Short mmCIF file of C-alpha atoms and ligand atoms in Angstrom, two decimals:
data_model
loop_
_atom_site.label_atom_id
_atom_site.label_comp_id
_atom_site.label_asym_id
_atom_site.label_seq_id
_atom_site.Cartn_x
_atom_site.Cartn_y
_atom_site.Cartn_z
CA MET A 737 1.88 2.04 -12.19
CA THR A 738 -1.40 1.99 -10.31
CA GLY A 739 -4.12 0.25 -12.21
CA THR A 740 -1.89 -0.70 -15.09
CA THR A 741 -0.22 -3.80 -13.67
CA LYS A 742 -2.18 -6.91 -12.81
CA THR A 743 -1.22 -9.49 -10.24
CA ILE A 744 -1.00 -13.05 -11.50
CA HIS A 745 -2.15 -14.37 -8.14
CA GLY A 746 -5.61 -12.82 -8.07
CA GLU A 747 -7.12 -9.96 -6.09
CA TRP A 748 -9.23 -9.37 -3.00
CA SER A 749 -12.81 -9.17 -4.15
CA SER A 750 -13.55 -6.05 -2.08
CA ARG A 751 -12.27 -3.60 0.49
CA PHE A 752 -13.98 -5.68 3.15
CA ALA A 753 -12.13 -8.82 2.04
CA PHE A 754 -8.79 -7.03 2.28
CA ILE A 755 -9.64 -5.70 5.73
CA LEU A 756 -10.61 -9.20 6.88
CA ALA A 757 -7.42 -10.73 5.50
CA ALA A 758 -5.09 -8.08 6.90
CA THR A 759 -6.88 -8.18 10.25
CA GLY A 760 -6.59 -11.96 10.18
CA SER A 761 -2.87 -11.61 9.70
CA ALA A 762 -2.58 -9.07 12.49
CA VAL A 763 -4.73 -10.82 15.08
CA GLY A 764 -2.84 -13.84 16.39
CA LEU A 765 -0.85 -15.26 19.26
CA GLY A 766 0.59 -11.76 19.70
CA ASN A 767 -2.82 -10.33 20.68
CA ILE A 768 -4.32 -13.12 22.70
CA TRP A 769 -1.32 -14.27 24.65
CA LYS A 770 1.34 -11.58 24.58
CA PHE A 771 -0.54 -8.30 24.75
CA PRO A 772 -2.54 -8.97 27.96
CA TYR A 773 0.51 -10.30 29.70
CA ILE A 774 2.93 -7.50 28.86
CA THR A 775 0.25 -4.90 29.54
CA GLY A 776 -0.21 -6.30 33.02
CA GLU A 777 3.50 -6.17 33.67
CA ASN A 778 4.05 -2.67 32.37
CA GLY A 779 1.61 -0.57 34.33
CA GLY A 780 -1.71 -1.48 32.70
CA GLY A 781 -3.43 1.63 31.38
CA ALA A 782 -0.22 3.64 31.15
CA PHE A 783 1.25 0.98 28.88
CA VAL A 784 -1.93 0.88 26.81
CA ILE A 785 -1.63 4.62 26.17
CA VAL A 786 1.99 4.27 25.00
CA TYR A 787 1.06 1.25 22.89
CA LEU A 788 -1.78 3.18 21.23
CA LEU A 789 0.62 6.01 20.43
CA CYS A 790 3.06 3.53 18.89
CA VAL A 791 0.33 1.99 16.75
CA ALA A 792 -0.85 5.43 15.60
CA LEU A 793 2.48 7.14 15.02
CA ILE A 794 4.66 4.25 13.84
CA GLY A 795 2.44 1.26 13.07
CA ILE A 796 -0.15 2.91 10.83
CA PRO A 797 2.34 4.94 8.72
CA ILE A 798 4.50 1.84 8.14
CA MET A 799 1.45 -0.28 7.36
CA MET A 800 0.43 2.32 4.77
CA ALA A 801 3.95 2.30 3.33
CA GLU A 802 4.11 -1.50 3.08
CA THR A 803 0.67 -1.76 1.48
CA MET A 804 1.55 1.01 -0.94
CA LEU A 805 4.83 -0.61 -2.05
CA GLY A 806 3.11 -3.94 -2.69
CA ARG A 807 0.18 -2.45 -4.55
CA ARG A 808 2.40 -0.36 -6.79
CA THR A 809 4.11 -3.38 -8.34
CA ARG A 810 1.57 -6.19 -7.76
CA GLN A 811 4.48 -8.52 -7.06
CA ASP A 812 5.98 -10.50 -4.19
CA PRO A 813 8.19 -8.50 -1.74
CA ILE A 814 11.50 -9.37 -3.43
CA ASN A 815 10.38 -8.35 -6.91
CA THR A 816 8.56 -5.36 -5.45
CA MET A 817 11.73 -4.03 -3.90
CA GLU A 818 13.70 -4.73 -7.10
CA GLN A 819 11.22 -2.94 -9.34
CA LEU A 820 10.72 0.03 -7.08
CA THR A 821 14.48 0.42 -6.62
CA GLU A 822 14.82 0.59 -10.38
CA GLU A 823 11.94 3.02 -10.66
CA ALA A 824 13.55 5.30 -8.09
CA GLY A 825 17.02 4.87 -9.60
CA ALA A 826 18.32 3.75 -6.21
CA ASP A 827 21.01 1.37 -5.02
CA LYS A 828 20.32 -2.26 -5.97
CA ASN A 829 20.94 -3.47 -2.42
CA TRP A 830 17.43 -2.42 -1.44
CA HIS A 831 16.13 -5.71 -2.75
CA TYR A 832 17.64 -7.38 0.31
CA VAL A 833 14.72 -5.86 2.24
CA GLY A 834 12.46 -8.17 0.24
CA TRP A 835 14.72 -11.14 0.86
CA ALA A 836 14.84 -10.46 4.59
CA GLY A 837 11.06 -10.24 4.67
CA VAL A 838 10.44 -13.51 2.86
CA SER A 839 13.01 -15.28 5.07
CA ALA A 840 11.57 -13.78 8.26
CA GLY A 841 8.12 -15.11 7.32
CA VAL A 842 9.40 -18.66 6.93
CA LEU A 843 11.47 -18.45 10.12
CA ILE A 844 8.60 -17.01 12.19
CA LEU A 845 6.10 -19.54 10.86
CA SER A 846 8.43 -22.42 11.74
CA TYR A 847 7.99 -21.72 15.46
CA TYR A 848 4.59 -20.02 15.27
CA SER A 849 3.20 -23.29 13.90
CA VAL A 850 4.60 -25.28 16.82
CA ILE A 851 2.98 -22.96 19.39
CA ALA A 852 -0.25 -22.88 17.37
CA GLY A 853 -0.06 -26.68 17.44
CA TRP A 854 -0.16 -26.47 21.24
CA ALA A 855 -3.33 -24.42 21.00
CA SER A 856 -4.94 -27.01 18.70
CA ALA A 857 -3.90 -29.84 21.02
CA TYR A 858 -5.46 -27.95 23.93
CA VAL A 859 -8.80 -27.78 22.10
CA ILE A 860 -8.83 -31.58 22.21
CA LYS A 861 -7.54 -31.72 25.79
CA ALA A 862 -10.33 -29.36 26.82
CA PHE A 863 -12.88 -31.39 24.87
CA THR A 864 -11.86 -34.70 26.44
CA GLY A 865 -12.11 -33.19 29.91
CA SER A 866 -8.40 -33.32 30.79
CA PHE A 867 -8.71 -30.15 32.89
CA SER A 868 -11.84 -31.04 34.80
CA ASN A 869 -11.22 -30.51 38.52
CA ALA A 870 -7.46 -30.63 38.00
CA ASN A 871 -5.34 -28.60 40.41
CA ALA A 872 -2.35 -26.42 39.48
CA GLU A 873 0.09 -29.29 39.82
CA ALA A 874 -1.94 -31.62 37.61
CA ILE A 875 -2.30 -28.93 34.94
CA LYS A 876 1.45 -28.28 35.02
CA GLY A 877 1.98 -32.04 34.72
CA ILE A 878 -0.21 -32.14 31.61
CA PHE A 879 1.71 -29.23 30.04
CA ASP A 880 5.16 -30.61 30.89
CA ALA A 881 4.30 -34.10 29.63
CA PHE A 882 2.94 -32.58 26.43
CA ILE A 883 5.90 -30.37 25.54
CA GLY A 884 8.27 -33.11 26.69
CA SER A 885 7.00 -35.41 23.95
CA PRO A 886 8.60 -34.71 20.55
CA MET A 887 6.14 -37.02 18.82
CA GLN A 888 3.09 -35.17 20.12
CA LEU A 889 4.54 -31.77 19.24
CA ILE A 890 5.52 -32.99 15.77
CA PHE A 891 2.04 -34.37 15.23
CA TRP A 892 0.33 -31.05 16.06
CA HIS A 893 2.94 -28.96 14.26
CA SER A 894 2.45 -31.11 11.14
CA LEU A 895 -1.30 -30.84 11.36
CA PHE A 896 -1.18 -27.06 11.71
CA MET A 897 1.30 -26.67 8.84
CA ALA A 898 -0.86 -28.92 6.66
CA ALA A 899 -3.95 -26.82 7.44
CA THR A 900 -2.03 -23.63 6.59
CA MET A 901 -0.72 -24.96 3.30
CA LEU A 902 -4.11 -26.40 2.31
CA ILE A 903 -5.54 -22.90 2.54
CA VAL A 904 -2.62 -21.18 0.81
CA VAL A 905 -2.50 -23.63 -2.10
CA ARG A 906 -6.04 -22.67 -3.11
CA GLY A 907 -4.87 -19.18 -3.99
CA VAL A 908 -5.93 -15.66 -3.08
CA SER A 909 -9.66 -15.88 -3.75
CA ASN A 910 -10.49 -19.50 -3.03
CA GLY A 911 -7.89 -19.97 -0.31
CA LEU A 912 -6.91 -16.87 1.66
CA GLU A 913 -10.11 -14.88 1.15
CA TYR A 914 -12.37 -17.88 1.56
CA ALA A 915 -10.65 -18.82 4.82
CA VAL A 916 -10.77 -15.36 6.40
CA ARG A 917 -14.38 -14.85 5.35
CA HIS A 918 -15.35 -17.97 7.27
CA LEU A 919 -12.90 -17.88 10.14
CA MET A 920 -12.83 -14.20 11.14
CA PRO A 921 -16.56 -13.81 11.95
CA GLY A 922 -16.27 -17.02 13.99
CA LEU A 923 -13.29 -15.61 15.82
CA PHE A 924 -15.08 -12.35 16.68
CA GLY A 925 -18.26 -14.17 17.64
CA LEU A 926 -16.43 -16.54 19.98
CA MET A 927 -14.53 -13.67 21.57
CA ILE A 928 -17.73 -11.77 22.28
CA LEU A 929 -19.17 -14.93 23.83
CA LEU A 930 -16.10 -15.36 26.02
CA LEU A 931 -16.24 -11.68 26.98
CA GLY A 932 -19.88 -12.14 27.95
CA TYR A 933 -18.78 -14.91 30.25
CA ALA A 934 -15.86 -12.93 31.70
CA MET A 935 -18.26 -10.07 32.52
CA THR A 936 -20.26 -12.35 34.75
CA THR A 937 -17.26 -13.39 36.85
CA ASP A 938 -16.46 -11.90 40.25
CA GLY A 939 -13.03 -10.83 39.06
CA TYR A 940 -14.30 -8.74 36.12
CA PHE A 941 -13.70 -5.35 37.69
CA GLN A 942 -10.38 -6.44 39.08
CA GLY A 943 -9.43 -7.48 35.56
CA LEU A 944 -10.67 -4.19 34.16
CA HIS A 945 -8.70 -2.29 36.75
CA PHE A 946 -5.58 -4.34 36.08
CA LEU A 947 -5.76 -3.66 32.37
CA PHE A 948 -6.75 0.00 32.33
CA ASN A 949 -5.60 1.59 35.53
CA PRO A 950 -2.80 3.90 34.37
CA ASP A 951 -0.07 3.31 36.88
CA PHE A 952 2.64 5.52 35.42
CA SER A 953 5.09 4.55 38.15
CA LYS A 954 5.46 1.13 36.53
CA LEU A 955 6.17 2.63 33.14
CA THR A 956 9.89 2.50 32.39
CA SER A 957 11.84 3.31 29.24
CA ASP A 958 11.80 -0.42 28.74
CA SER A 959 8.00 -0.43 28.65
CA VAL A 960 8.01 2.19 25.91
CA LEU A 961 10.32 0.06 23.83
CA THR A 962 8.33 -3.09 24.57
CA ALA A 963 5.20 -1.29 23.38
CA MET A 964 6.91 -0.41 20.11
CA GLY A 965 8.15 -3.95 19.49
CA GLN A 966 4.68 -5.27 20.19
CA ALA A 967 3.14 -2.79 17.74
CA PHE A 968 5.34 -4.28 15.01
CA PHE A 969 4.69 -7.91 15.72
CA THR A 970 0.99 -7.54 16.26
CA LEU A 971 0.43 -5.54 13.06
CA SER A 972 2.59 -8.04 11.10
CA LEU A 973 4.90 -5.25 9.96
CA GLY A 974 8.43 -5.28 8.65
CA MET A 975 8.45 -8.58 6.80
CA GLY A 976 6.53 -8.22 3.59
CA ALA A 977 3.28 -9.87 4.71
CA VAL A 978 1.41 -6.59 4.48
CA MET A 979 3.28 -5.85 1.24
CA VAL A 980 2.12 -9.07 -0.40
CA TYR A 981 -1.45 -8.57 0.85
CA GLY A 982 -1.25 -5.03 -0.55
CA SER A 983 -0.23 -6.45 -3.91
CA TYR A 984 -3.63 -8.17 -4.14
CA LEU A 985 -5.45 -4.89 -3.47
CA THR A 986 -7.26 -3.10 -6.25
CA ALA A 987 -6.27 0.45 -7.17
CA ASP A 988 -9.52 2.10 -6.13
CA ILE A 989 -9.22 1.33 -2.43
CA SER A 990 -7.93 3.89 0.07
CA ILE A 991 -4.79 2.58 1.75
CA ALA A 992 -4.93 5.15 4.56
CA LYS A 993 -8.49 4.35 5.58
CA THR A 994 -8.03 0.58 5.51
CA SER A 995 -4.78 0.81 7.51
CA VAL A 996 -6.51 2.79 10.25
CA ILE A 997 -9.39 0.31 10.37
CA ILE A 998 -7.07 -2.74 10.51
CA ALA A 999 -4.92 -1.25 13.28
CA ALA A 1000 -8.04 -0.30 15.24
CA ILE A 1001 -9.58 -3.78 15.02
CA ASP A 1002 -6.27 -5.40 15.96
CA THR A 1003 -6.02 -3.17 19.03
CA ILE A 1004 -9.62 -3.83 20.03
CA VAL A 1005 -9.04 -7.59 19.80
CA ALA A 1006 -5.94 -7.33 21.99
CA LEU A 1007 -7.92 -5.36 24.60
CA LEU A 1008 -10.76 -7.88 24.37
CA ALA A 1009 -8.32 -10.72 25.00
CA GLY A 1010 -7.17 -8.96 28.17
CA LEU A 1011 -10.78 -8.43 29.23
CA ILE A 1012 -11.42 -12.14 28.81
CA ILE A 1013 -8.25 -13.54 30.36
CA PHE A 1014 -7.68 -11.37 33.45
CA PRO A 1015 -11.14 -11.62 35.01
CA ILE A 1016 -10.93 -15.43 34.77
CA VAL A 1017 -7.42 -15.39 36.22
CA PHE A 1018 -8.42 -13.12 39.14
CA THR A 1019 -11.67 -14.92 39.88
CA HIS A 1020 -9.67 -18.06 40.49
CA GLY A 1021 -6.95 -16.41 42.55
CA LEU A 1022 -4.34 -17.09 39.89
CA HIS A 1023 -1.39 -14.89 38.94
CA PRO A 1024 -1.60 -12.65 35.88
CA ASP A 1025 2.13 -12.47 35.33
CA SER A 1026 2.96 -16.10 34.63
CA GLY A 1027 4.42 -15.31 31.20
CA PRO A 1028 4.39 -17.98 28.51
CA GLY A 1029 2.56 -20.33 30.85
CA LEU A 1030 -0.37 -17.95 31.41
CA ILE A 1031 -2.57 -19.49 28.75
CA PHE A 1032 -1.44 -23.11 28.91
CA LYS A 1033 -0.69 -23.54 32.61
CA THR A 1034 -2.96 -21.05 34.35
CA LEU A 1035 -6.17 -20.73 32.38
CA PRO A 1036 -6.88 -24.49 32.27
CA ILE A 1037 -6.97 -24.50 36.08
CA ALA A 1038 -9.79 -21.98 35.87
CA PHE A 1039 -11.53 -23.85 33.05
CA GLY A 1040 -11.30 -27.06 35.08
CA SER A 1041 -13.16 -25.62 38.04
CA MET A 1042 -15.59 -23.00 36.73
CA THR A 1043 -19.19 -23.44 35.69
CA GLY A 1044 -19.32 -24.01 31.95
CA GLY A 1045 -15.53 -24.33 31.97
CA TRP A 1046 -15.60 -27.33 29.66
CA LEU A 1047 -17.26 -25.36 26.87
CA PHE A 1048 -15.38 -22.10 27.49
CA GLY A 1049 -12.07 -24.00 27.57
CA ILE A 1050 -12.79 -25.51 24.16
CA LEU A 1051 -13.90 -22.13 22.78
CA PHE A 1052 -10.88 -20.29 24.13
CA PHE A 1053 -8.31 -22.60 22.54
CA LEU A 1054 -10.36 -22.68 19.36
CA VAL A 1055 -10.17 -18.87 19.21
CA LEU A 1056 -6.41 -19.08 19.66
CA THR A 1057 -6.07 -21.70 16.91
CA ILE A 1058 -8.20 -19.74 14.43
CA ALA A 1059 -6.33 -16.52 15.18
CA ALA A 1060 -3.01 -18.29 14.63
CA LEU A 1061 -4.21 -19.89 11.37
CA THR A 1062 -5.22 -16.60 9.74
CA SER A 1063 -1.79 -15.22 10.73
CA SER A 1064 0.19 -18.20 9.49
CA ILE A 1065 -1.24 -17.97 5.97
CA ALA A 1066 0.12 -14.41 5.86
CA LEU A 1067 3.52 -15.53 7.10
CA ILE A 1068 4.05 -18.01 4.25
CA GLU A 1069 2.34 -16.09 1.41
CA PRO A 1070 5.40 -13.87 0.61
CA ALA A 1071 7.55 -16.99 0.04
CA VAL A 1072 4.87 -18.72 -2.04
CA ALA A 1073 4.26 -15.61 -4.15
CA TRP A 1074 7.99 -15.22 -4.75
CA LEU A 1075 8.45 -18.85 -5.83
CA VAL A 1076 5.58 -18.44 -8.29
CA ASP A 1077 6.66 -14.99 -9.57
CA SER A 1078 10.37 -15.61 -9.86
CA LYS A 1079 10.97 -19.33 -10.10
CA GLY A 1080 8.01 -20.12 -12.31
CA TYR A 1081 6.69 -22.69 -9.82
CA THR A 1082 3.03 -23.63 -9.86
CA ARG A 1083 1.25 -22.62 -6.68
CA GLU A 1084 1.13 -26.28 -5.64
CA LYS A 1085 4.85 -26.78 -6.05
CA ALA A 1086 5.57 -23.46 -4.29
CA CYS A 1087 3.41 -24.53 -1.34
CA ILE A 1088 5.03 -27.94 -1.05
CA ALA A 1089 8.54 -26.47 -1.21
CA SER A 1090 8.00 -23.60 1.24
CA GLY A 1091 5.81 -25.73 3.52
CA LEU A 1092 8.41 -28.48 3.74
CA VAL A 1093 11.25 -26.10 4.52
CA THR A 1094 9.15 -24.41 7.22
CA TRP A 1095 8.03 -27.74 8.67
CA LEU A 1096 11.61 -29.02 8.83
CA LEU A 1097 12.83 -25.84 10.53
CA GLY A 1098 9.98 -26.22 12.99
CA LEU A 1099 11.47 -29.49 14.20
CA GLY A 1100 14.27 -27.42 15.75
CA THR A 1101 11.66 -25.60 17.85
CA VAL A 1102 9.93 -28.88 18.73
CA PHE A 1103 13.19 -30.38 20.00
CA SER A 1104 14.18 -27.24 21.89
CA PHE A 1105 11.39 -28.06 24.37
CA ASN A 1106 12.60 -31.61 25.00
CA ILE A 1107 15.60 -33.49 23.61
CA TRP A 1108 17.52 -30.30 22.76
CA SER A 1109 16.43 -28.27 25.76
CA ASP A 1110 20.03 -28.13 26.98
CA VAL A 1111 21.52 -27.24 23.61
CA LYS A 1112 22.08 -23.51 23.80
CA LEU A 1113 23.75 -20.90 21.66
CA PHE A 1114 24.25 -17.44 23.20
CA ASP A 1115 22.43 -18.83 26.22
CA ARG A 1116 19.28 -19.46 24.20
CA THR A 1117 17.58 -22.60 22.95
CA PHE A 1118 16.91 -22.97 19.23
CA PHE A 1119 13.38 -21.64 19.70
CA GLU A 1120 14.48 -18.69 21.82
CA LEU A 1121 17.21 -17.81 19.36
CA LEU A 1122 14.81 -17.90 16.43
CA ASP A 1123 12.26 -15.80 18.28
CA TYR A 1124 14.91 -13.25 19.22
CA LEU A 1125 16.40 -13.13 15.73
CA THR A 1126 13.06 -12.64 13.97
CA ALA A 1127 10.85 -10.62 16.30
CA ASN A 1128 13.54 -8.50 17.90
CA LEU A 1129 15.94 -8.01 15.03
CA MET A 1130 14.50 -8.82 11.60
CA LEU A 1131 11.10 -7.10 12.00
CA PRO A 1132 12.44 -3.80 13.39
CA ILE A 1133 15.22 -3.68 10.77
CA GLY A 1134 12.70 -4.52 8.04
CA GLY A 1135 10.31 -1.85 9.32
CA PHE A 1136 13.07 0.72 9.49
CA ALA A 1137 14.16 -0.05 5.92
CA ILE A 1138 10.59 0.10 4.62
CA ALA A 1139 10.03 3.48 6.30
CA VAL A 1140 13.28 4.89 4.89
CA PHE A 1141 12.54 3.52 1.43
CA ALA A 1142 8.98 4.83 1.31
CA GLY A 1143 9.91 8.18 2.85
CA TRP A 1144 13.27 9.00 1.35
CA ILE A 1145 13.96 6.82 -1.68
CA MET A 1146 10.62 6.52 -3.44
CA LYS A 1147 9.76 9.60 -5.48
CA ARG A 1148 7.24 11.88 -3.81
CA GLN A 1149 4.99 11.94 -6.83
CA HIS A 1150 4.80 8.15 -6.77
CA SER A 1151 3.84 7.80 -3.12
CA GLU A 1152 1.43 10.71 -3.49
CA GLN A 1153 -0.22 9.05 -6.48
CA GLU A 1154 -0.37 5.63 -4.82
CA LEU A 1155 -1.77 6.83 -1.50
CA ASN A 1156 -4.14 9.19 -3.28
CA MET A 1157 -5.21 11.02 -0.11
CA PRO A 1158 -8.22 13.31 -0.33
CA ASN A 1159 -6.40 16.03 1.54
CA ALA A 1160 -2.83 17.35 1.07
CA GLN A 1161 -2.41 17.79 4.80
CA TYR A 1162 -3.00 14.09 5.44
CA TYR A 1163 -0.25 13.27 2.98
CA GLN A 1164 2.06 15.78 4.68
CA LEU A 1165 1.37 14.16 8.02
CA TRP A 1166 2.12 10.68 6.67
CA LYS A 1167 5.30 11.94 5.00
CA PHE A 1168 6.48 13.50 8.26
CA LEU A 1169 5.75 10.35 10.26
CA ILE A 1170 7.36 8.01 7.73
CA CYS A 1171 10.44 10.19 7.14
CA TYR A 1172 11.25 11.16 10.70
CA VAL A 1173 9.12 9.74 13.51
CA ALA A 1174 8.92 6.07 12.47
CA PRO A 1175 12.59 5.56 11.51
CA ALA A 1176 13.82 7.35 14.64
CA ALA A 1177 11.52 5.35 16.89
CA VAL A 1178 12.41 2.02 15.28
CA PHE A 1179 16.08 2.89 15.52
CA LEU A 1180 15.61 3.33 19.27
CA VAL A 1181 13.91 -0.07 19.57
CA PHE A 1182 16.75 -1.61 17.65
CA LEU A 1183 19.41 -0.05 19.85
CA HIS A 1184 17.50 -1.35 22.81
CA VAL A 1185 17.21 -4.94 21.64
CA VAL A 1186 20.89 -5.15 20.80
CA GLY A 1187 21.58 -3.80 24.27
CA VAL A 1188 23.11 -0.44 23.38
CA LEU A 1189 20.34 1.55 25.02
N1 PFF B 469 0.55 -10.47 13.93
C1 PFF B 469 0.70 -11.83 14.36
C2 PFF B 469 0.39 -11.94 15.85
O1 PFF B 469 0.15 -10.92 16.49
O2 PFF B 469 0.37 -13.05 16.36
C3 PFF B 469 2.07 -12.37 14.06
C4 PFF B 469 2.51 -12.17 12.66
C5 PFF B 469 1.70 -12.63 11.62
C6 PFF B 469 3.66 -11.49 12.38
C7 PFF B 469 2.04 -12.41 10.30
C8 PFF B 469 4.05 -11.25 11.08
C9 PFF B 469 3.22 -11.71 10.05
F1 PFF B 469 3.56 -11.52 8.82
#
């Protein structure tokens, strides 16, 4: 199929463009907020080693598989799974993998956009000097008042969704590629600037130590499973985003090489985020393990009191907003591509329909922080339930299914042809990882999240 089918959506103009787009999808809230925090809690360097192993042994093989499936058909995830199932003469039910992926994207974006809206609001708060000389209590007051106001959260959620859809509606070349070409260099540049600042703080070495000191005594079986879950979320795996980005990839580009590069950049960005956040936290005698509040409740205290904090506060939340934006366009693209491919919608109509559904769903997350904060199902608010359902269940199950499909269902000659590795041993290695290591590991994560293990 390679080279014979054309996508109707357009293609990445080069290998570099694909790397930028896939990296943009990978680098997001997961890297800048979650990775530093969970690393700190799970033994620092020891956790980083396990995480790197997960990225290498599970993340990269599954990323290769997802890209390969998408590129083979040049279609959205649902049609991709349908066509490839037919090609392999397999059970029709495999197309549910595509459905689950498209749905997971919409569900994740519905809450991702609300949190990204917080980041955008904090750019303005930093700019208007809300944090200047504020103590911990005042900063907490600002945060609580903000998330307690449905109108404010709806405003920022709407703005973020609108920005996402305005990019997506312009298509692959003029929208997605144009956006990542302009936003990603800015993101890297700002991060380097922030790192430069962090290196001048008194707490830099303490931060370095916290992040890289391998304290194996803190490493539990739980940490290993957390590292695996994080590898999935951060690489955007298991939900068709990588598949749909792969479908816009030309046949001449090496899937293996690009996957390794994307995973490496994503990991470097996560480490950079830790190297920026922890030194600032330590310099100001703050606590690194404050969870979801770390970025919104702790860092502003530091920005409010440090030299240049006004500018660095603005830059930090800008980085977070940009990172979230280049991820959110990847979250909605599978749904948009499917509406165009299968329902015959124009791209505009597809964007309005999928954007509206996502926006509406997002209201549930907005309200779960205020007027619905007491409404709980299985002891979780709407937002917590959605987060659990998508990140902990849908992505691992999707990843497992993709690994099994690529390893066991797809004909060997097809995956061999599509991956087109220069060396037979590389292909053997991938085949071993995708057939045995990745499914077994993901199965363990799954057992863990449902509480069996
Ligand atoms: N990888 C993103 C992050 O780390 O924040 C989250 C994400 C984006 C997941 C796109 C899935 C996806 F398709």
